[in-house]
Coordinates of C-alpha atoms in Angstrom, one line a residue:
M1 CA 26.3 47.8 70.9
K2 CA 24.5 48.4 67.6
K3 CA 27.8 48.4 65.7
I4 CA 28.7 45.1 67.2
F5 CA 25.3 43.6 66.4
Y6 CA 25.3 44.8 62.8
G7 CA 28.9 43.6 62.4
L8 CA 27.9 40.1 63.6
I9 CA 25.0 40.0 61.1
L10 CA 27.3 41.0 58.3
C11 CA 29.8 38.4 59.3
I12 CA 27.1 35.7 59.3
I13 CA 25.9 36.8 55.9
Q14 CA 29.3 36.7 54.4
L15 CA 30.2 33.3 55.9
N16 CA 26.9 31.4 55.5
P17 CA 26.3 30.0 52.0
V18 CA 22.6 30.3 52.5
F19 CA 22.9 34.1 52.1
A20 CA 25.8 34.1 49.6
M21 CA 23.8 34.6 46.4
D22 CA 21.8 37.4 48.0
N23 CA 25.1 39.2 48.6
I24 CA 26.1 39.0 44.9
K25 CA 25.0 41.4 42.2
Q26 CA 22.5 39.2 40.5
D27 CA 23.2 39.7 36.9
G28 CA 25.7 36.9 36.8
Y29 CA 28.7 39.1 36.1
S30 CA 31.3 41.1 38.1
S31 CA 30.7 44.9 37.9
I32 CA 34.4 45.4 36.9
L33 CA 34.1 43.4 33.6
S34 CA 34.5 45.3 30.4
N35 CA 32.3 44.8 27.4
V36 CA 35.1 42.8 25.8
D37 CA 35.2 40.5 28.9
R38 CA 31.4 40.0 28.9
N39 CA 31.4 39.3 25.1
K40 CA 33.9 36.5 25.7
I41 CA 31.6 34.9 28.2
Y42 CA 28.6 35.4 25.8
L43 CA 30.6 33.6 23.1
A44 CA 31.4 30.8 25.5
K45 CA 27.7 30.4 26.2
N46 CA 27.2 30.2 22.4
F47 CA 29.8 27.4 22.2
L48 CA 28.2 25.6 25.1
F49 CA 24.7 25.9 23.6
Y50 CA 25.7 23.8 20.6
Q51 CA 28.1 21.5 22.6
D52 CA 30.5 21.7 19.7
G53 CA 33.2 23.6 21.4
L54 CA 33.4 22.7 25.1
K55 CA 37.2 23.2 25.1
K56 CA 36.7 26.7 23.6
A57 CA 34.0 27.5 26.2
I58 CA 36.5 26.5 28.9
E59 CA 39.3 28.6 27.3
L60 CA 37.0 31.7 27.1
T61 CA 35.7 31.5 30.7
S62 CA 38.8 30.4 32.5
P63 CA 40.1 33.9 33.1
Y64 CA 36.9 34.8 35.0
I65 CA 36.1 31.9 37.2
S66 CA 38.2 33.0 40.2
D67 CA 35.8 35.9 40.7
K68 CA 32.8 34.6 42.6
N69 CA 30.6 37.3 41.0
N70 CA 31.1 35.8 37.5
I71 CA 28.4 33.3 38.1
E72 CA 27.6 32.6 34.5
A73 CA 31.2 32.1 33.6
R74 CA 31.6 29.7 36.5
Y75 CA 28.6 27.7 35.4
I76 CA 29.6 27.5 31.7
Y77 CA 33.1 26.4 32.8
A78 CA 31.7 23.8 35.2
V79 CA 29.3 22.2 32.7
S80 CA 32.0 22.2 29.9
M81 CA 34.5 20.7 32.3
A82 CA 32.2 17.7 32.9
R83 CA 33.5 16.3 29.6
Y84 CA 37.1 16.3 30.8
D85 CA 37.2 16.3 34.6
L86 CA 33.9 15.3 36.2
K87 CA 35.2 15.6 39.8
K88 CA 36.1 19.3 39.3
S89 CA 32.9 19.9 37.4
L90 CA 30.8 18.5 40.3
E91 CA 32.8 20.5 42.9
M92 CA 32.0 23.8 41.0
L93 CA 28.4 22.9 40.5
K94 CA 28.0 22.1 44.2
A95 CA 29.4 25.5 45.2
L96 CA 27.1 27.3 42.7
T97 CA 24.1 25.2 43.9
D98 CA 25.0 26.1 47.6
E99 CA 25.0 29.8 46.6
G100 CA 21.5 29.5 45.2
Y101 CA 22.2 29.5 41.4
P102 CA 19.2 27.6 39.9
Y103 CA 20.8 26.5 36.6
A104 CA 23.6 24.8 38.6
M105 CA 21.1 23.3 41.0
D106 CA 19.2 21.8 38.0
T107 CA 22.4 20.3 36.6
Y108 CA 23.6 19.1 40.0
G109 CA 20.4 17.1 40.3
E110 CA 17.8 16.3 42.9
K111 CA 19.6 13.7 44.9
R112 CA 22.8 15.7 45.4
T113 CA 21.0 19.0 45.9
C114 CA 18.7 17.7 48.6
Q115 CA 21.6 16.3 50.5
L116 CA 23.1 19.9 51.0
N117 CA 22.3 21.6 54.3
R118 CA 20.8 24.6 52.5
Y119 CA 18.1 22.4 50.8
K120 CA 17.6 19.3 52.9
E121 CA 14.8 20.6 55.1
L122 CA 13.2 22.5 52.2
C123 CA 13.2 19.3 50.0
D124 CA 11.7 17.3 52.8
N125 CA 8.9 19.9 53.4
S126 CA 8.1 21.1 49.9
G127 CA 9.7 18.6 47.5
Y128 CA 12.6 19.2 45.1
D129 CA 10.5 20.5 42.1
K130 CA 8.9 23.3 44.2
V131 CA 12.3 24.3 45.7
L132 CA 13.8 24.4 42.2
R133 CA 11.0 26.5 40.8
S134 CA 11.2 28.9 43.8
T135 CA 15.0 29.2 43.3
Y136 CA 14.5 30.0 39.6
R137 CA 11.9 32.7 40.4
K138 CA 14.2 34.3 43.1
W139 CA 17.1 34.4 40.7
K140 CA 15.2 35.8 37.8
K141 CA 13.3 38.3 39.9
G142 CA 16.6 39.8 41.1
N143 CA 18.4 39.6 37.7
S144 CA 18.1 42.6 35.5
S145 CA 19.4 40.7 32.5
V146 CA 16.5 38.2 32.4
L147 CA 13.0 38.5 31.0
Y148 CA 10.8 38.5 34.1
N149 CA 7.5 39.9 35.2
E150 CA 6.0 38.9 38.6
D151 CA 2.3 39.2 37.3
Y152 CA 3.1 37.0 34.3
E153 CA 4.9 34.4 36.6
Q154 CA 1.8 34.2 38.7
Y155 CA -0.4 33.8 35.6
R156 CA 2.0 31.2 34.1
Y157 CA 1.7 28.9 37.0
M158 CA -2.1 29.0 37.3
S159 CA -4.0 25.9 36.3
F160 CA -6.4 26.1 33.3
E161 CA -9.3 26.3 35.7
E162 CA -7.7 29.2 37.5
R163 CA -7.1 31.0 34.2
V164 CA -10.4 30.6 32.3
N165 CA -14.0 31.0 33.4
K166 CA -16.4 28.1 33.6
E167 CA -18.0 29.1 30.3
R168 CA -14.6 29.1 28.7
T169 CA -15.4 32.4 27.1
W170 CA -12.9 34.7 28.9
F171 CA -10.2 34.8 31.6
T172 CA -11.1 34.7 35.3
P173 CA -11.1 38.1 37.1
K174 CA -7.8 37.2 38.8
A175 CA -6.1 36.1 35.5
E176 CA -7.5 39.2 33.6
K177 CA -6.2 41.5 36.3
L178 CA -2.7 40.0 36.2
L179 CA -2.5 40.1 32.4
K180 CA -3.7 43.7 32.2
Q181 CA -1.2 44.9 34.9
C182 CA 1.5 43.1 33.2
A183 CA 0.6 44.4 29.7
E184 CA 0.6 48.0 31.0
E185 CA 4.2 47.3 32.0
R186 CA 4.8 46.6 28.3
F187 CA 5.4 42.9 28.7
F188 CA 4.8 41.2 25.4
Y189 CA 3.4 37.8 26.5
C190 CA 0.6 39.5 28.5
A191 CA -0.4 41.9 25.8
N192 CA -0.4 39.0 23.3
E193 CA -2.5 36.7 25.6
L194 CA -5.1 39.5 25.8
Q195 CA -5.2 40.2 22.1
K196 CA -5.5 36.5 21.3
G197 CA -8.2 36.0 23.9
L198 CA -10.2 39.0 22.5
F199 CA -9.6 37.7 18.9
F200 CA -11.6 34.6 19.7
V201 CA -14.5 36.4 21.4
E202 CA -17.5 36.2 19.1
N203 CA -19.8 39.3 18.6
K204 CA -17.4 41.7 20.4
N205 CA -19.1 44.8 21.8
D206 CA -17.6 48.3 21.3
K207 CA -15.5 48.1 24.5
Q208 CA -14.1 44.7 23.5
N209 CA -13.3 45.9 20.0
K210 CA -11.4 48.9 21.4
E211 CA -9.5 46.7 23.8
Y212 CA -8.7 44.2 21.0
E213 CA -7.2 46.9 18.8
Y214 CA -5.3 48.4 21.8
Y215 CA -3.7 45.1 22.9
K216 CA -3.0 44.0 19.3
K217 CA -1.1 47.3 18.7
L218 CA 0.6 47.1 22.0
A219 CA 1.9 43.5 21.5
K220 CA 3.0 44.4 17.9
D221 CA 4.9 47.5 19.0
I222 CA 6.7 45.7 21.8
L223 CA 7.6 42.9 19.4
I224 CA 8.9 45.2 16.6
N225 CA 10.9 47.4 19.0
A226 CA 12.3 44.2 20.6
E227 CA 11.6 45.9 24.0
N228 CA 11.6 42.6 26.0
K229 CA 14.8 40.5 26.2
Y230 CA 14.9 36.9 24.9
L231 CA 11.5 36.9 23.2
S232 CA 10.8 33.8 21.1
T233 CA 10.4 34.9 17.5
G234 CA 9.9 31.5 15.9
F235 CA 6.1 31.9 15.8
I236 CA 6.5 34.7 13.2
G237 CA 7.0 31.8 10.7
V238 CA 3.3 31.4 10.9
C239 CA 2.9 34.8 9.2
F240 CA 4.4 33.3 6.0
K241 CA 1.8 30.5 5.9
S242 CA -1.5 32.0 4.4
K243 CA -3.7 29.3 5.9
E244 CA -2.5 29.9 9.4
K245 CA -2.1 33.6 9.2
S246 CA -5.5 34.2 10.7
L247 CA -4.4 32.6 14.0
S248 CA -2.4 35.7 14.8
D249 CA -3.4 39.1 13.9
I250 CA -0.1 40.8 14.9
C251 CA 2.0 39.6 11.9
P252 CA 4.5 42.4 11.0
S253 CA 4.9 43.7 7.5
N254 CA 8.2 43.0 5.7
K255 CA 9.3 46.5 6.5
E256 CA 8.5 46.0 10.2
L257 CA 10.3 42.7 10.3
N258 CA 13.5 44.4 9.0
T259 CA 13.0 47.1 11.7
M260 CA 12.6 44.4 14.3
L261 CA 15.7 42.6 13.0
G262 CA 17.7 45.8 13.4
N263 CA 16.4 46.3 17.0
L264 CA 17.3 42.7 17.9
A265 CA 20.8 43.4 16.6
K266 CA 21.2 46.6 18.6
N267 CA 20.0 44.8 21.8
G268 CA 22.3 41.8 21.1
D269 CA 19.4 39.3 21.4
L270 CA 21.2 36.4 19.9
L271 CA 18.5 33.7 19.7
G272 CA 15.9 36.3 18.7
Y273 CA 18.0 37.6 15.9
N274 CA 19.1 34.1 14.8
S275 CA 15.5 32.9 14.6
L276 CA 14.2 35.9 12.7
A277 CA 17.2 35.9 10.3
F278 CA 16.5 32.2 9.5
I279 CA 12.8 33.1 8.7
L280 CA 13.9 36.0 6.4
F281 CA 17.1 34.7 4.8
Y282 CA 17.0 30.9 4.7
A283 CA 15.0 30.4 1.5
E284 CA 17.4 32.5 -0.5
N285 CA 20.5 30.7 0.9
N286 CA 19.2 27.3 1.8
E287 CA 22.1 25.3 0.2
D288 CA 24.9 27.3 1.9
Y289 CA 23.0 28.7 4.8
I290 CA 24.9 29.1 8.1
N291 CA 22.9 30.4 11.1
F292 CA 24.1 33.5 12.9
L293 CA 25.1 31.6 16.1
K294 CA 27.6 29.6 14.0
Y295 CA 28.8 32.7 12.2
L296 CA 29.8 34.3 15.5
R297 CA 31.6 31.1 16.6
H298 CA 33.3 30.7 13.3
P299 CA 33.5 34.1 11.6
H300 CA 35.7 32.9 8.8
S301 CA 33.1 30.4 7.6
K302 CA 32.3 30.5 3.9
I303 CA 28.8 31.8 3.4
P304 CA 26.8 33.5 0.6
T305 CA 27.9 37.1 0.0
K306 CA 24.4 38.5 0.6
L307 CA 24.0 36.6 3.9
K308 CA 27.5 37.8 5.1
K309 CA 26.5 41.3 4.3
E310 CA 23.4 41.0 6.5
Y311 CA 25.3 39.4 9.4
D312 CA 28.1 42.0 9.2
K313 CA 25.4 44.8 9.2
A314 CA 23.9 43.3 12.3
I315 CA 27.3 43.2 14.0
K316 CA 27.9 46.8 13.1
L317 CA 24.4 47.8 14.5
N318 CA 25.3 45.9 17.7
N319 CA 28.3 48.2 18.2
N320 CA 30.2 45.9 20.5
Q321 CA 27.4 45.6 23.0
G322 CA 27.6 41.8 22.7
W323 CA 25.4 38.9 21.6
D324 CA 23.8 37.3 24.6
M325 CA 21.2 34.6 25.1
E326 CA 19.1 33.6 28.1
M327 CA 20.9 31.0 30.2
R328 CA 19.4 27.4 30.2
S329 CA 20.3 24.5 32.3
Y330 CA 22.5 21.7 30.9
S331 CA 22.7 18.0 31.7
I332 CA 25.9 16.3 32.6
E333 CA 24.4 12.8 32.9
P334 CA 26.0 11.4 29.7
Y335 CA 29.4 12.2 31.0
E336 CA 28.6 10.7 34.4
K337 CA 27.5 7.5 32.8
L338 CA 30.7 7.3 30.8
Y339 CA 32.9 7.9 33.8
N340 CA 31.0 5.5 35.9
D341 CA 30.7 2.7 33.3
E342 CA 33.8 0.5 33.9
S343 CA 33.6 -1.0 30.4
L344 CA 33.7 2.5 28.8
S345 CA 35.5 4.8 31.3
G346 CA 39.0 3.6 30.3
F347 CA 38.4 4.3 26.6
F348 CA 36.7 7.6 27.4
N349 CA 39.7 8.8 29.5
K350 CA 42.1 7.8 26.8
V351 CA 40.1 9.9 24.3
N352 CA 40.1 12.8 26.7
K353 CA 43.9 12.6 27.1
M354 CA 44.3 12.6 23.3
I355 CA 42.1 15.6 23.0
S356 CA 44.0 17.4 25.7
D357 CA 47.5 16.7 24.3

């Protein structure tokens, strides 16, 4: 009897789209993919990011979309396909949305999403925005390739009044507890929030001074070691502006920045490396500068010898692990408007045909 019962449950889970995403390994890729396969999908994501090579993104992902587990490849393909075949794109986005993939849900849109059986009641009861946020949290929580910390997520969605005490001198007990738990798990944003908060405390006592030094060092270590995936490194540009430098006391030295650049390369953090490389190398190569994302898309581009040497060094350090970036949601509204505008759709379809021939 038990075997029959468990068999029925398993059958329901496999057939019902509500449970489909929970039954998939939530890193967006099939476990049978090699590094070479993953790197092709990463590169397709790079092409999609700049919208300058949608056909290339389709070409790179097409061998992988038949496997349901290759969620990111299916999404990249679907968004890129909106330029050439909107109907097919929407069909793929609908399937991914029905499976609970939040980026597809975001692209598919509120009206269409809330018409699906999986979301209709949820949208009616909680509203689309809340459902979308909940879907993102569920996906990221179960996804080992995404930067996520439950304590920081709770802190992030607190209102200002929930975060800061009435005197506006320190965090509320709940916010402080969340940040400290999260910082002890070596999550950069929490350690950084604490060190910044303590930085602005006037007349710090001995305990506060010790905590400030502790969280400052912790935040800096996590940053230099590139321990967290997909950290935004753009703020480091402030360190090169003497008037603003006092706003952040975790500015790495030149030696530490180069160490950090190497660690970002080893980890294949594409946007992190790209951002820090721009800060370090743009001034010397501003006339002929090509960013690292473009260099990966077009490796035969003509660039200054010194810059090429730095990029090739990073690729060697990466050792074929791949250059990935955190997924973001993309809009297909411009293509929908073109297809649906009778005065433009004919011309648009002719252009597509010319491109395809």
